[in-house]
Amino acid sequence: MKFAVKKGWSNGRARSGVLQLGSCPFPIQTPALLLTTRKGLPPFTSPDLLTSSLPSPDSHLLQFSPLHFLEGISPKTISNIGGLHQMLSLHQHIFAAVPRDSIIALPEHDSTNKYGASFQTPGGRLLIKPAEYVELVSSMKPDFWVTLADEVPAWVSNKRNRTSVDRTLRWLDDCLSLNKESTTIFGSIVGGSSIEERHRCAQEVAQRNVSGYWIGGFGLGESMDERAALLTAVTDNLPEDMPRHVSGLGLPEEVLQGVAAGIDLFDSTYVYHLTLGGFALTFPLERNKGENADYQLSDSGGDGMKINLKATVYRKDTSPIVESCICFTCQNHTKAYLNHLFNVHEMLAQTLLEIHNTHHYLGFFCSIRKAIEEGKFEQFRRNFVESRRDRLFAAASSA
């Protein structure tokens, strides 16, 4: 793996970089989004559409949870096939293995113990020990993987926070010693809502022989106000020349908060949950403060950031989701058609909508990178948050 922060293109803590990893022949510009998958593929997008209908190389970063493969095709079979790249025939994509998954593999702190991390899955609670986890990951042959972590929500005690850091550090050492292959490993950093424990964990992990850092424990009850200090407590103690990956920050405002703290990689279930609910992203990707917004509110079921394509108002709407969007869905289909697909429960509805939402959110990350490189990130962030506030106010006023 090769990673470099672009010189002169940092803006405060926010930074723009280049990641070269695995068999992907293209450099990945950061900050970047890792697409959430289920067993290696986005929930509603097939391999052919993944390669033909989404922007390259931005869509080549794929995050998966190895725990998904404890049901169905066995890890040994996947290993015999040659790993996920070979099984899915996605030879130019980058696979990142992260144990936590906000869809079907949620961390369960009450059942975690000194032997392993517990996760709540559709099949019940599952305890994964470091040796089992490393064996599972090795069979998948990902481009990089995250070590096992004891993630805790924001409301646990200081003692439980200390225990989670101690366990995570011990499991990190176990994963490093058990790793027999020359793979790229990201060390896990936790600490809950304790700035001191976040600081301690970051300092300890920075001393280990890892290729990057995964920051966990977010999206588990902490507020936006306290999150900034927690992120800074971590990033201030990490080397500048290594990538930083975070889970649990999915909303646009949360992503901007992470970028402002110096995060490079994000995995998020935001697009998945929007698509499942029939919501399409419509917010402007580039915007100057003071522009008049064309709000789509009231009967549209939207809030200025997104619209509900199941709403009756779109039954006869022959326009695309976003007029200026160049994604496959907007170039070929209308809101009326998508509304029809949702009303008859046709699976194609989610497929077309996921293509648009993924394309739009990748465009949001492209706008972030452009703002950093122009030295205007803080202005971009401020304008976005203020515009978001205006949209919510307009939505509330029209209700």
Tab-separated table of C-alpha atoms in Angstrom:
chain	number	residue	atom	x	y	z
A	1	MET	CA	0.000	0.000	0.000
A	2	LYS	CA	1.138	3.513	-0.829
A	3	PHE	CA	-0.394	6.623	0.686
A	4	ALA	CA	0.670	10.236	0.466
A	5	VAL	CA	-0.860	13.493	1.655
A	6	LYS	CA	-0.717	16.037	-1.147
A	7	LYS	CA	1.762	18.712	-0.190
A	8	GLY	CA	0.245	22.152	0.027
A	9	TRP	CA	-3.246	20.691	-0.247
A	10	SER	CA	-4.038	20.445	3.417
A	11	ASN	CA	-6.583	22.879	4.824
A	12	GLY	CA	-6.378	23.037	8.618
A	13	ARG	CA	-6.577	19.387	9.674
A	14	ALA	CA	-8.540	18.535	6.532
A	15	ARG	CA	-6.260	16.984	3.953
A	16	SER	CA	-6.263	15.655	0.431
A	17	GLY	CA	-4.264	12.532	-0.398
A	18	VAL	CA	-3.645	9.697	-2.828
A	19	LEU	CA	-4.041	6.002	-2.003
A	20	GLN	CA	-2.589	3.226	-4.165
A	21	LEU	CA	-3.558	-0.211	-2.957
A	22	GLY	CA	-4.024	-3.777	-4.128
A	23	SER	CA	-4.784	-4.688	-7.693
A	24	CYS	CA	-6.613	-1.426	-8.443
A	25	PRO	CA	-4.609	0.162	-11.283
A	26	PHE	CA	-5.891	3.649	-10.478
A	27	PRO	CA	-4.862	5.938	-7.625
A	28	ILE	CA	-7.718	6.681	-5.206
A	29	GLN	CA	-8.110	10.325	-4.243
A	30	THR	CA	-8.930	10.945	-0.584
A	31	PRO	CA	-11.065	11.815	1.361
A	32	ALA	CA	-12.948	8.860	-0.092
A	33	LEU	CA	-16.045	6.763	0.521
A	34	LEU	CA	-15.957	2.981	0.896
A	35	LEU	CA	-19.171	1.525	-0.489
A	36	THR	CA	-21.026	-0.638	2.011
A	37	THR	CA	-21.574	-4.182	0.759
A	38	ARG	CA	-23.202	-7.411	1.800
A	39	LYS	CA	-20.800	-10.250	1.088
A	40	GLY	CA	-18.717	-8.037	-1.172
A	41	LEU	CA	-21.344	-6.340	-3.340
A	42	PRO	CA	-23.588	-3.301	-2.765
A	43	PRO	CA	-27.011	-4.624	-1.671
A	44	PHE	CA	-28.859	-3.816	-4.916
A	45	THR	CA	-26.078	-3.511	-7.516
A	46	SER	CA	-24.752	-6.444	-9.554
A	47	PRO	CA	-21.063	-6.740	-10.534
A	48	ASP	CA	-21.673	-5.626	-14.130
A	49	LEU	CA	-23.541	-2.487	-13.026
A	50	LEU	CA	-20.915	-1.777	-10.377
A	51	THR	CA	-18.247	-1.550	-13.063
A	52	SER	CA	-20.326	0.104	-15.806
A	53	SER	CA	-22.747	2.469	-14.055
A	54	LEU	CA	-20.685	4.073	-11.287
A	55	PRO	CA	-17.781	6.535	-11.601
A	56	SER	CA	-14.309	5.005	-11.706
A	57	PRO	CA	-12.106	4.809	-9.707
A	58	ASP	CA	-14.171	6.414	-6.904
A	59	SER	CA	-16.486	3.390	-6.760
A	60	HIS	CA	-13.622	0.879	-6.511
A	61	LEU	CA	-13.422	0.990	-2.700
A	62	LEU	CA	-15.638	-1.710	-1.160
A	63	GLN	CA	-16.113	-2.413	2.560
A	64	PHE	CA	-17.382	-5.759	3.815
A	65	SER	CA	-17.747	-7.562	7.133
A	66	PRO	CA	-16.138	-11.022	7.283
A	67	LEU	CA	-18.926	-11.982	9.684
A	68	HIS	CA	-21.345	-12.039	6.733
A	69	PHE	CA	-19.633	-15.189	5.511
A	70	LEU	CA	-20.319	-17.215	8.636
A	71	GLU	CA	-23.596	-18.124	6.901
A	72	GLY	CA	-23.811	-19.394	3.337
A	73	ILE	CA	-20.731	-20.206	1.293
A	74	SER	CA	-17.932	-21.298	3.616
A	75	PRO	CA	-14.733	-19.259	4.090
A	76	LYS	CA	-12.706	-22.322	3.112
A	77	THR	CA	-14.516	-22.497	-0.223
A	78	ILE	CA	-13.877	-18.789	-0.821
A	79	SER	CA	-10.193	-19.367	-0.058
A	80	ASN	CA	-10.081	-22.266	-2.523
A	81	ILE	CA	-11.671	-20.058	-5.184
A	82	GLY	CA	-8.946	-17.473	-4.615
A	83	GLY	CA	-10.603	-14.919	-2.345
A	84	LEU	CA	-13.305	-12.299	-2.873
A	85	HIS	CA	-11.649	-10.696	-5.907
A	86	GLN	CA	-11.702	-13.987	-7.768
A	87	MET	CA	-15.120	-15.124	-6.553
A	88	LEU	CA	-16.860	-11.873	-7.527
A	89	SER	CA	-14.653	-11.255	-10.585
A	90	LEU	CA	-13.829	-7.753	-9.332
A	91	HIS	CA	-10.101	-7.874	-9.918
A	92	GLN	CA	-9.582	-4.094	-10.042
A	93	HIS	CA	-11.531	-3.246	-6.890
A	94	ILE	CA	-10.207	-2.718	-3.370
A	95	PHE	CA	-11.789	-4.809	-0.602
A	96	ALA	CA	-11.552	-3.627	3.000
A	97	ALA	CA	-12.534	-6.035	5.774
A	98	VAL	CA	-14.123	-4.352	8.815
A	99	PRO	CA	-15.750	-6.519	11.509
A	100	ARG	CA	-18.426	-3.967	12.360
A	101	ASP	CA	-21.356	-3.584	9.981
A	102	SER	CA	-24.216	-1.240	10.790
A	103	ILE	CA	-26.679	-3.369	8.807
A	104	ILE	CA	-26.431	-6.911	10.166
A	105	ALA	CA	-23.338	-7.084	12.402
A	106	LEU	CA	-23.685	-4.580	15.241
A	107	PRO	CA	-21.183	-4.526	18.123
A	108	GLU	CA	-22.737	-5.863	21.347
A	109	HIS	CA	-20.694	-4.454	24.232
A	110	ASP	CA	-22.633	-6.202	27.019
A	111	SER	CA	-21.681	-9.651	25.736
A	112	THR	CA	-18.092	-8.879	24.762
A	113	ASN	CA	-15.556	-10.430	27.114
A	114	LYS	CA	-11.812	-10.897	27.422
A	115	TYR	CA	-11.868	-13.748	24.927
A	116	GLY	CA	-13.467	-11.950	21.985
A	117	ALA	CA	-15.834	-9.330	20.560
A	118	SER	CA	-19.581	-9.915	20.487
A	119	PHE	CA	-21.837	-8.897	17.594
A	120	GLN	CA	-25.609	-8.864	17.184
A	121	THR	CA	-26.479	-10.611	13.908
A	122	PRO	CA	-29.715	-11.925	12.344
A	123	GLY	CA	-28.701	-15.357	13.661
A	124	GLY	CA	-28.288	-14.101	17.224
A	125	ARG	CA	-25.289	-12.944	19.247
A	126	LEU	CA	-21.920	-14.064	17.978
A	127	LEU	CA	-18.617	-14.090	19.884
A	128	ILE	CA	-15.556	-13.791	17.637
A	129	LYS	CA	-12.087	-14.509	19.024
A	130	PRO	CA	-8.952	-12.988	17.448
A	131	ALA	CA	-7.706	-16.350	16.099
A	132	GLU	CA	-11.091	-17.077	14.480
A	133	TYR	CA	-11.257	-13.591	13.039
A	134	VAL	CA	-7.768	-13.714	11.493
A	135	GLU	CA	-8.508	-17.119	9.956
A	136	LEU	CA	-11.764	-15.773	8.535
A	137	VAL	CA	-10.101	-12.682	7.081
A	138	SER	CA	-7.230	-14.697	5.585
A	139	SER	CA	-9.668	-16.776	3.545
A	140	MET	CA	-11.176	-13.613	1.994
A	141	LYS	CA	-7.809	-12.172	0.884
A	142	PRO	CA	-8.844	-8.503	1.240
A	143	ASP	CA	-6.580	-5.640	0.213
A	144	PHE	CA	-6.561	-4.401	3.800
A	145	TRP	CA	-8.283	-5.416	6.993
A	146	VAL	CA	-9.099	-3.930	10.372
A	147	THR	CA	-8.140	-5.650	13.623
A	148	LEU	CA	-10.767	-6.792	16.104
A	149	ALA	CA	-12.022	-4.080	18.462
A	150	ASP	CA	-14.137	-3.782	21.608
A	151	GLU	CA	-16.472	-0.935	20.662
A	152	VAL	CA	-18.612	0.607	23.381
A	153	PRO	CA	-21.419	3.201	23.275
A	154	ALA	CA	-21.054	6.708	24.640
A	155	TRP	CA	-22.865	6.078	27.929
A	156	VAL	CA	-20.608	3.391	29.453
A	157	SER	CA	-18.498	4.035	32.551
A	158	ASN	CA	-14.870	5.165	32.581
A	159	LYS	CA	-13.894	1.708	33.804
A	160	ARG	CA	-15.620	0.066	30.822
A	161	ASN	CA	-13.871	2.524	28.473
A	162	ARG	CA	-10.482	1.581	29.928
A	163	THR	CA	-11.308	-2.094	29.566
A	164	SER	CA	-12.332	-1.632	25.930
A	165	VAL	CA	-9.012	0.060	25.114
A	166	ASP	CA	-6.999	-2.633	26.947
A	167	ARG	CA	-8.832	-5.406	25.112
A	168	THR	CA	-8.530	-3.702	21.722
A	169	LEU	CA	-4.774	-3.254	22.182
A	170	ARG	CA	-4.367	-6.859	23.290
A	171	TRP	CA	-6.399	-8.120	20.318
A	172	LEU	CA	-4.347	-5.889	18.006
A	173	ASP	CA	-1.178	-7.596	19.198
A	174	ASP	CA	-2.874	-10.989	18.814
A	175	CYS	CA	-3.953	-10.199	15.249
A	176	LEU	CA	-0.469	-9.006	14.331
A	177	SER	CA	1.161	-12.136	15.734
A	178	LEU	CA	-1.403	-14.455	14.127
A	179	ASN	CA	-1.106	-12.838	10.704
A	180	LYS	CA	1.080	-15.168	8.645
A	181	GLU	CA	0.630	-13.421	5.306
A	182	SER	CA	2.047	-10.159	4.041
A	183	THR	CA	-1.204	-8.222	4.284
A	184	THR	CA	-2.070	-4.602	4.950
A	185	ILE	CA	-3.437	-4.161	8.467
A	186	PHE	CA	-5.212	-1.160	9.978
A	187	GLY	CA	-4.919	-0.927	13.777
A	188	SER	CA	-8.175	-0.307	15.640
A	189	ILE	CA	-8.572	2.725	17.902
A	190	VAL	CA	-11.427	2.983	20.416
A	191	GLY	CA	-12.093	4.767	23.715
A	192	GLY	CA	-15.787	5.584	23.691
A	193	SER	CA	-16.635	9.098	24.858
A	194	SER	CA	-13.448	9.464	26.920
A	195	ILE	CA	-10.915	11.885	25.450
A	196	GLU	CA	-8.207	10.453	27.722
A	197	GLU	CA	-8.827	6.868	26.569
A	198	ARG	CA	-9.005	7.922	22.907
A	199	HIS	CA	-5.701	9.693	23.380
A	200	ARG	CA	-4.116	6.676	25.101
A	201	CYS	CA	-5.373	4.190	22.522
A	202	ALA	CA	-4.151	6.313	19.585
A	203	GLN	CA	-0.694	6.694	21.115
A	204	GLU	CA	-0.406	2.952	21.746
A	205	VAL	CA	-1.633	1.896	18.287
A	206	ALA	CA	0.701	4.411	16.617
A	207	GLN	CA	3.627	2.459	18.098
A	208	ARG	CA	2.526	-0.812	16.444
A	209	ASN	CA	3.656	-2.057	13.033
A	210	VAL	CA	0.486	-1.285	11.087
A	211	SER	CA	-0.167	0.295	7.683
A	212	GLY	CA	-3.046	2.559	8.710
A	213	TYR	CA	-5.588	3.295	11.413
A	214	TRP	CA	-9.254	2.465	11.864
A	215	ILE	CA	-11.172	4.664	14.292
A	216	GLY	CA	-14.188	2.921	15.805
A	217	GLY	CA	-16.772	3.542	18.490
A	218	PHE	CA	-18.560	6.364	16.656
A	219	GLY	CA	-22.220	6.464	15.757
A	220	LEU	CA	-22.962	4.757	19.093
A	221	GLY	CA	-24.692	7.502	21.019
A	222	GLU	CA	-22.221	10.374	21.127
A	223	SER	CA	-23.416	13.856	20.176
A	224	MET	CA	-22.118	15.949	17.286
A	225	ASP	CA	-20.819	18.485	19.801
A	226	GLU	CA	-18.615	16.037	21.737
A	227	ARG	CA	-17.489	14.107	18.654
A	228	ALA	CA	-15.137	16.816	17.337
A	229	ALA	CA	-12.913	16.680	20.455
A	230	LEU	CA	-12.910	12.866	20.386
A	231	LEU	CA	-11.790	12.786	16.761
A	232	THR	CA	-9.090	15.380	17.371
A	233	ALA	CA	-7.810	13.441	20.391
A	234	VAL	CA	-7.150	10.544	18.014
A	235	THR	CA	-5.831	12.235	14.884
A	236	ASP	CA	-3.466	14.526	16.796
A	237	ASN	CA	-1.616	11.408	17.975
A	238	LEU	CA	-1.300	9.654	14.605
A	239	PRO	CA	1.462	9.959	11.974
A	240	GLU	CA	0.661	12.300	9.108
A	241	ASP	CA	1.820	9.902	6.395
A	242	MET	CA	-0.593	7.018	7.095
A	243	PRO	CA	-4.284	6.705	6.150
A	244	ARG	CA	-7.079	7.058	8.698
A	245	HIS	CA	-10.364	5.217	8.307
A	246	VAL	CA	-13.497	5.801	10.385
A	247	SER	CA	-16.805	3.956	10.758
A	248	GLY	CA	-20.040	5.383	12.094
A	249	LEU	CA	-19.923	8.796	10.408
A	250	GLY	CA	-22.372	8.566	7.523
A	251	LEU	CA	-24.501	11.701	7.225
A	252	PRO	CA	-23.049	14.508	5.086
A	253	GLU	CA	-22.578	16.746	8.145
A	254	GLU	CA	-20.798	13.923	9.960
A	255	VAL	CA	-18.511	13.281	7.009
A	256	LEU	CA	-17.575	16.975	6.924
A	257	GLN	CA	-16.832	16.807	10.656
A	258	GLY	CA	-14.573	13.808	10.075
A	259	VAL	CA	-12.758	15.470	7.175
A	260	ALA	CA	-12.208	18.565	9.319
A	261	ALA	CA	-10.473	16.307	11.877
A	262	GLY	CA	-8.159	14.788	9.258
A	263	ILE	CA	-9.956	11.534	8.340
A	264	ASP	CA	-9.200	10.031	4.906
A	265	LEU	CA	-11.577	7.072	4.471
A	266	PHE	CA	-15.238	6.658	5.441
A	267	ASP	CA	-17.554	3.683	5.317
A	268	SER	CA	-21.232	4.405	5.687
A	269	THR	CA	-24.649	2.747	5.419
A	270	TYR	CA	-26.259	6.101	4.587
A	271	VAL	CA	-26.817	5.264	0.911
A	272	TYR	CA	-28.199	1.830	1.784
A	273	HIS	CA	-30.787	3.130	4.252
A	274	LEU	CA	-31.866	5.930	1.905
A	275	THR	CA	-32.314	3.498	-0.971
A	276	LEU	CA	-34.217	0.995	1.152
A	277	GLY	CA	-36.656	3.733	2.154
A	278	GLY	CA	-37.143	5.017	-1.409
A	279	PHE	CA	-35.320	8.309	-0.803
A	280	ALA	CA	-33.206	9.946	-3.521
A	281	LEU	CA	-30.414	12.413	-2.769
A	282	THR	CA	-31.002	15.806	-4.404
A	283	PHE	CA	-28.883	18.309	-2.452
A	284	PRO	CA	-26.570	20.563	-4.533
A	285	LEU	CA	-23.031	19.243	-4.768
A	286	GLU	CA	-21.499	22.683	-5.218
A	287	ARG	CA	-23.119	25.750	-3.841
A	288	ASN	CA	-22.338	29.379	-3.152
A	289	LYS	CA	-23.856	30.959	-0.121
A	290	GLY	CA	-26.828	33.120	-0.954
A	291	GLU	CA	-28.136	31.065	-3.848
A	292	ASN	CA	-31.854	30.537	-3.859
A	293	ALA	CA	-32.748	26.940	-3.170
A	294	ASP	CA	-35.313	25.121	-5.241
A	295	TYR	CA	-36.804	23.266	-2.296
A	296	GLN	CA	-38.853	20.169	-2.985
A	297	LEU	CA	-40.917	19.985	0.172
A	298	SER	CA	-44.424	19.405	1.501
A	299	ASP	CA	-46.046	16.686	-0.622
A	300	SER	CA	-42.685	15.434	-1.924
A	301	GLY	CA	-41.791	13.781	1.370
A	302	GLY	CA	-38.383	15.476	1.219
A	303	ASP	CA	-36.382	17.940	3.245
A	304	GLY	CA	-34.285	19.713	0.613
A	305	MET	CA	-31.565	17.060	0.928
A	306	LYS	CA	-33.584	14.172	-0.456
A	307	ILE	CA	-36.996	13.333	-1.883
A	308	ASN	CA	-39.277	10.367	-1.308
A	309	LEU	CA	-39.871	8.737	-4.678
A	310	LYS	CA	-42.795	6.777	-3.256
A	311	ALA	CA	-44.745	10.019	-2.818
A	312	THR	CA	-47.863	10.453	-4.952
A	313	VAL	CA	-46.622	13.793	-6.292
A	314	TYR	CA	-44.118	11.951	-8.520
A	315	ARG	CA	-46.631	9.628	-10.152
A	316	LYS	CA	-46.749	11.770	-13.313
A	317	ASP	CA	-43.396	13.552	-12.993
A	318	THR	CA	-41.464	12.986	-16.225
A	319	SER	CA	-38.255	14.679	-15.075
A	320	PRO	CA	-35.121	12.882	-13.819
A	321	ILE	CA	-34.291	12.805	-10.100
A	322	VAL	CA	-31.734	15.620	-10.585
A	323	GLU	CA	-31.685	17.514	-13.876
A	324	SER	CA	-27.912	18.007	-13.925
A	325	CYS	CA	-27.010	14.495	-12.775
A	326	ILE	CA	-25.097	12.329	-15.257
A	327	CYS	CA	-25.684	8.970	-13.555
A	328	PHE	CA	-27.251	6.099	-15.519
A	329	THR	CA	-30.575	6.457	-13.692
A	330	CYS	CA	-31.025	10.186	-14.296
A	331	GLN	CA	-29.888	9.933	-17.898
A	332	ASN	CA	-32.359	7.176	-18.742
A	333	HIS	CA	-35.313	7.230	-16.352
A	334	THR	CA	-37.852	9.533	-14.726
A	335	LYS	CA	-39.299	10.031	-11.293
A	336	ALA	CA	-42.628	8.691	-12.579
A	337	TYR	CA	-41.021	5.421	-13.650
A	338	LEU	CA	-39.222	4.985	-10.346
A	339	ASN	CA	-42.429	5.810	-8.464
A	340	HIS	CA	-44.185	3.084	-10.463
A	341	LEU	CA	-41.428	0.548	-9.715
A	342	PHE	CA	-41.667	1.233	-5.993
A	343	ASN	CA	-45.456	1.004	-6.002
A	344	VAL	CA	-45.410	-2.433	-7.644
A	345	HIS	CA	-42.533	-3.578	-5.405
A	346	GLU	CA	-40.190	-4.184	-8.317
A	347	MET	CA	-36.575	-4.849	-7.236
A	348	LEU	CA	-35.332	-2.714	-10.135
A	349	ALA	CA	-36.498	0.324	-8.133
A	350	GLN	CA	-33.793	-0.169	-5.506
A	351	THR	CA	-31.181	-0.974	-8.141
A	352	LEU	CA	-31.762	2.228	-10.116
A	353	LEU	CA	-32.055	4.314	-6.954
A	354	GLU	CA	-28.873	2.873	-5.432
A	355	ILE	CA	-27.003	3.782	-8.618
A	356	HIS	CA	-28.182	7.394	-8.347
A	357	ASN	CA	-27.611	7.742	-4.591
A	358	THR	CA	-24.133	6.211	-4.790
A	359	HIS	CA	-23.202	8.415	-7.758
A	360	HIS	CA	-24.501	11.501	-5.951
A	361	TYR	CA	-22.702	10.743	-2.688
A	362	LEU	CA	-19.438	10.023	-4.485
A	363	GLY	CA	-19.913	13.427	-6.130
A	364	PHE	CA	-20.227	14.947	-2.657
A	365	PHE	CA	-16.802	13.517	-1.750
A	366	CYS	CA	-15.404	14.891	-5.017
A	367	SER	CA	-16.674	18.348	-4.024
A	368	ILE	CA	-14.990	17.985	-0.627
A	369	ARG	CA	-11.644	17.150	-2.257
A	370	LYS	CA	-11.981	20.106	-4.616
A	371	ALA	CA	-12.722	22.456	-1.707
A	372	ILE	CA	-9.642	21.229	0.188
A	373	GLU	CA	-7.391	21.635	-2.829
A	374	GLU	CA	-8.685	25.163	-3.391
A	375	GLY	CA	-8.117	26.032	0.279
A	376	LYS	CA	-11.850	26.605	0.782
A	377	PHE	CA	-12.890	23.593	2.852
A	378	GLU	CA	-14.024	25.508	5.943
A	379	GLN	CA	-16.090	27.826	3.754
A	380	PHE	CA	-17.571	24.813	1.941
A	381	ARG	CA	-18.408	23.133	5.221
A	382	ARG	CA	-19.934	26.241	6.743
A	383	ASN	CA	-22.066	26.927	3.668
A	384	PHE	CA	-23.243	23.320	3.515
A	385	VAL	CA	-24.270	23.212	7.181
A	386	GLU	CA	-26.045	26.581	6.950
A	387	SER	CA	-27.851	25.531	3.784
A	388	ARG	CA	-28.869	22.298	5.467
A	389	ARG	CA	-30.257	24.264	8.399
A	390	ASP	CA	-32.199	26.504	6.008
A	391	ARG	CA	-33.684	23.461	4.257
A	392	LEU	CA	-34.786	21.901	7.537
A	393	PHE	CA	-36.359	25.205	8.616
A	394	ALA	CA	-38.198	25.487	5.293
A	395	ALA	CA	-39.391	21.880	5.596
A	396	ALA	CA	-40.673	22.486	9.135
A	397	SER	CA	-42.397	25.728	8.081
A	398	SER	CA	-44.227	24.084	5.185
A	399	ALA	CA	-45.387	21.093	7.234
